[in-house]
Short mmCIF file of C-alpha atoms in Angstrom, two decimals:
data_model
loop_
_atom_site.label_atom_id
_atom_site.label_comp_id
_atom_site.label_asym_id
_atom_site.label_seq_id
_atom_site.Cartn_x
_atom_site.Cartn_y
_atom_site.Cartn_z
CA UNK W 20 67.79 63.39 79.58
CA UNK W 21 71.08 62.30 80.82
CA UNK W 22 72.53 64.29 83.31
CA UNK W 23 76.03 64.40 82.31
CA UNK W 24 78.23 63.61 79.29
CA UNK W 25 82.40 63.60 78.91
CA UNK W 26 84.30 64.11 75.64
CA UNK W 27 86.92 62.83 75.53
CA UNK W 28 88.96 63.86 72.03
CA UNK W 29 92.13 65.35 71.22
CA UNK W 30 90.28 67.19 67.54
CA UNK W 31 88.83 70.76 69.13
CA UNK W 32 86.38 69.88 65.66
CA UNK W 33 85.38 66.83 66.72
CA UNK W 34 84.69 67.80 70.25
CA UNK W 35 82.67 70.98 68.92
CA UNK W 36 80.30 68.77 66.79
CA UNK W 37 80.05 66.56 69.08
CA UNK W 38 78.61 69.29 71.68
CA UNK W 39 76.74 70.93 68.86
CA UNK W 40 75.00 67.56 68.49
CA UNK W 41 74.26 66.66 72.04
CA UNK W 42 72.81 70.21 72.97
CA UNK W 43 70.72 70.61 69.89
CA UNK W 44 68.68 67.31 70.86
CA UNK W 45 68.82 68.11 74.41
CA UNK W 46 70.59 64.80 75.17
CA UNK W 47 72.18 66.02 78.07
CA UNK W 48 72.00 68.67 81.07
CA UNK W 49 76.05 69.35 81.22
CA UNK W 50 79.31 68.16 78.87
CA UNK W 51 82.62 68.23 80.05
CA UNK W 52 85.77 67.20 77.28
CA UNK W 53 88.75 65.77 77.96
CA UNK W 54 91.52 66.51 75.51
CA UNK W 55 93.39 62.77 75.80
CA UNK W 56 93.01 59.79 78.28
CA UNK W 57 95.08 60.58 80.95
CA UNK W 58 93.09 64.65 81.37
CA UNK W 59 90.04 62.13 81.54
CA UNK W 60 91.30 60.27 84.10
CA UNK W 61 92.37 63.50 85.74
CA UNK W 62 88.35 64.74 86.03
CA UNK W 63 87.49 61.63 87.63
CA UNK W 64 90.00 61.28 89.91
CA UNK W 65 88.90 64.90 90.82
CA UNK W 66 85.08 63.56 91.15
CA UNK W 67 86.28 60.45 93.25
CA UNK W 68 88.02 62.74 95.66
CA UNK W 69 84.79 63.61 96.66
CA UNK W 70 82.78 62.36 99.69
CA UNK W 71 79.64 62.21 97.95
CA UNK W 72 79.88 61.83 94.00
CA UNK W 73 75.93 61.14 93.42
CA UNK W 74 74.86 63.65 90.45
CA UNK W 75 78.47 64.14 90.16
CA UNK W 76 79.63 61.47 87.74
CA UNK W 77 78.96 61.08 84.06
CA UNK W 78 76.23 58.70 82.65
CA UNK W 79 78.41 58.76 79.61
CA UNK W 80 82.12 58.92 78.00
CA UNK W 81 82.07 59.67 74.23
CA UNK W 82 85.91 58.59 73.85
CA UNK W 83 88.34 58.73 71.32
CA UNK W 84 90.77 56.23 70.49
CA UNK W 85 93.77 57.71 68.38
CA UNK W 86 95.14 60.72 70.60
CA UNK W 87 98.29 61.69 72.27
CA UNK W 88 99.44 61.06 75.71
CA UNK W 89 96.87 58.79 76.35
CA UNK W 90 94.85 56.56 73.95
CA UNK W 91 91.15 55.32 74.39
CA UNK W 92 92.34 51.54 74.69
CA UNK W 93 95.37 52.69 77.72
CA UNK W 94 92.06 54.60 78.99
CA UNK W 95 89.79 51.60 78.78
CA UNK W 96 92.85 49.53 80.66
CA UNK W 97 93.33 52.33 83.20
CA UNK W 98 89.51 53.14 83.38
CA UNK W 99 88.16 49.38 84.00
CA UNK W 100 90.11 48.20 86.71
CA UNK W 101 90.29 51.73 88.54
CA UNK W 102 87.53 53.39 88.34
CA UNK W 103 84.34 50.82 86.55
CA UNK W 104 83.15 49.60 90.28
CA UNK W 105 83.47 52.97 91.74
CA UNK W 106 81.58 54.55 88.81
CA UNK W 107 78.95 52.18 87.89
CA UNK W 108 76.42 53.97 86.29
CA UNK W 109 79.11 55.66 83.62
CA UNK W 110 79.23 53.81 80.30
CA UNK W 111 81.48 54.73 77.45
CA UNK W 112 80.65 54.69 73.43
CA UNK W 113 83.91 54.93 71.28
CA UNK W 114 83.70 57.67 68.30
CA UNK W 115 86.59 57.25 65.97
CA UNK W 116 87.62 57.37 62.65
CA UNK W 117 88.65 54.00 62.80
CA UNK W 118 87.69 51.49 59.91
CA UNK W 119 90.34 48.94 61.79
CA UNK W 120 87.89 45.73 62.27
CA UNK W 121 90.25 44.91 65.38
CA UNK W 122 89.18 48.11 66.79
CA UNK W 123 85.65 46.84 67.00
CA UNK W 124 86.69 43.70 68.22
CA UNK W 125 88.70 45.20 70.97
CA UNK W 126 86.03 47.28 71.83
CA UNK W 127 84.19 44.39 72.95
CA UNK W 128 86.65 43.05 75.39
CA UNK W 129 85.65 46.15 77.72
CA UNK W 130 82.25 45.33 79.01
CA UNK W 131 81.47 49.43 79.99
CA UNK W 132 82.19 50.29 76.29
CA UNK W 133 78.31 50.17 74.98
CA UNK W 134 78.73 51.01 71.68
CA UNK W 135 81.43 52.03 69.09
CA UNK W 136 80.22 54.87 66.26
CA UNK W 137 82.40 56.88 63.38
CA UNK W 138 83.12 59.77 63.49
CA UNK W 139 81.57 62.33 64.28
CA UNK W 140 78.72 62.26 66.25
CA UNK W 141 75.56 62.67 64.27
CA UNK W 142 71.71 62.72 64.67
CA UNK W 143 70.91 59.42 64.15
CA UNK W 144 73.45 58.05 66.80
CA UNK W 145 71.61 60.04 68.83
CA UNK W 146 68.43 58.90 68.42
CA UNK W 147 69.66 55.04 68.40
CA UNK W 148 71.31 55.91 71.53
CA UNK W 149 67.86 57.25 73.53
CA UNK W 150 65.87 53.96 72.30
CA UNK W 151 68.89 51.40 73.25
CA UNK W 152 68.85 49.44 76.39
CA UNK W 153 71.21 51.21 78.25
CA UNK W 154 70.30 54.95 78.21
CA UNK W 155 66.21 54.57 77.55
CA UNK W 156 65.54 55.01 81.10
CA UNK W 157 67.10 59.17 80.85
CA UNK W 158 64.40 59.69 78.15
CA UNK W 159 61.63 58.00 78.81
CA UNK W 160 58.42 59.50 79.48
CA UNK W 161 59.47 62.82 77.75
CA UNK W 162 57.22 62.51 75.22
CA UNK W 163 57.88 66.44 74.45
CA UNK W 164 59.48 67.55 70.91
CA UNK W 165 62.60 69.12 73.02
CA UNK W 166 63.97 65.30 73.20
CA UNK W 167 63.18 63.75 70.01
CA UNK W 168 65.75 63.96 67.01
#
């Protein structure tokens, strides 16, 4: 199970389904949300003040691109310089309601963005997320019915 997850999504709907979905697969211990970039950037900076952020920091960011204040892309160009060394287990999928195929392709210039899905969050993204490379390690062994999808 992965430890911790952040939200990050301006839609209160989006963010509920997406907790909904994470909790009722027991994906993950704790979720934070974030309503825009820059309150997302505000948590970590919060974490980093901290003398010892093991346990502390999330395994994942579930982030949004279209929202106010901040976007997900000025997040990515905020996030990857600042915060990507200091933070190196954290990885970030983008959920959006994008069908823009630059989107994807600018997803792909961030090399901590691991995966991009539509919106929202369902069972199935789940369940390709526990098998892929990059979170497999959180679930493996648990070969109980509380983790499977």
């Amino acid at each position: 199970m992965i430890k911790k997850v952040l939200c990050v999504d301006d839609d209160a709907l989006s963010l509920t389904i997406s907790e909904l979905m994470l909790n009722s697969v027991s994906f993950t211990e704790q979720i934070d949300t974030a309503i825009d970039g820059k309150d997302a950037l505000d948590y970590l900076d919060k974490i980093l003040e901290e003398k010892d952020t093991t346990g502390k920091a999330q395994q994942l960011i579930l982030l949004d691109i279209n929202m106010p204040v901040m976007n997900g892309w000025e997040f990515l160009e905020e996030f990857v310089p600042a915060y990507a060394e200091k933070l190196p287990g954290t990885k970030i999928i983008i959920i959006s309601s994008t069908i823009d195929p630059q989107d994807f392709e600018q997803a792909k210039k961030f090399p901590v963005v691991v995966d991009f899905f539509s919106k929202p969050l369902g069972l199935e993204m789940l369940e390709s997320l526990k098998e892929s490379e990059h979170f497999r390690v959180y679930f493996a062994g648990s070969d109980n019915d509380d983790n499977k999808v």
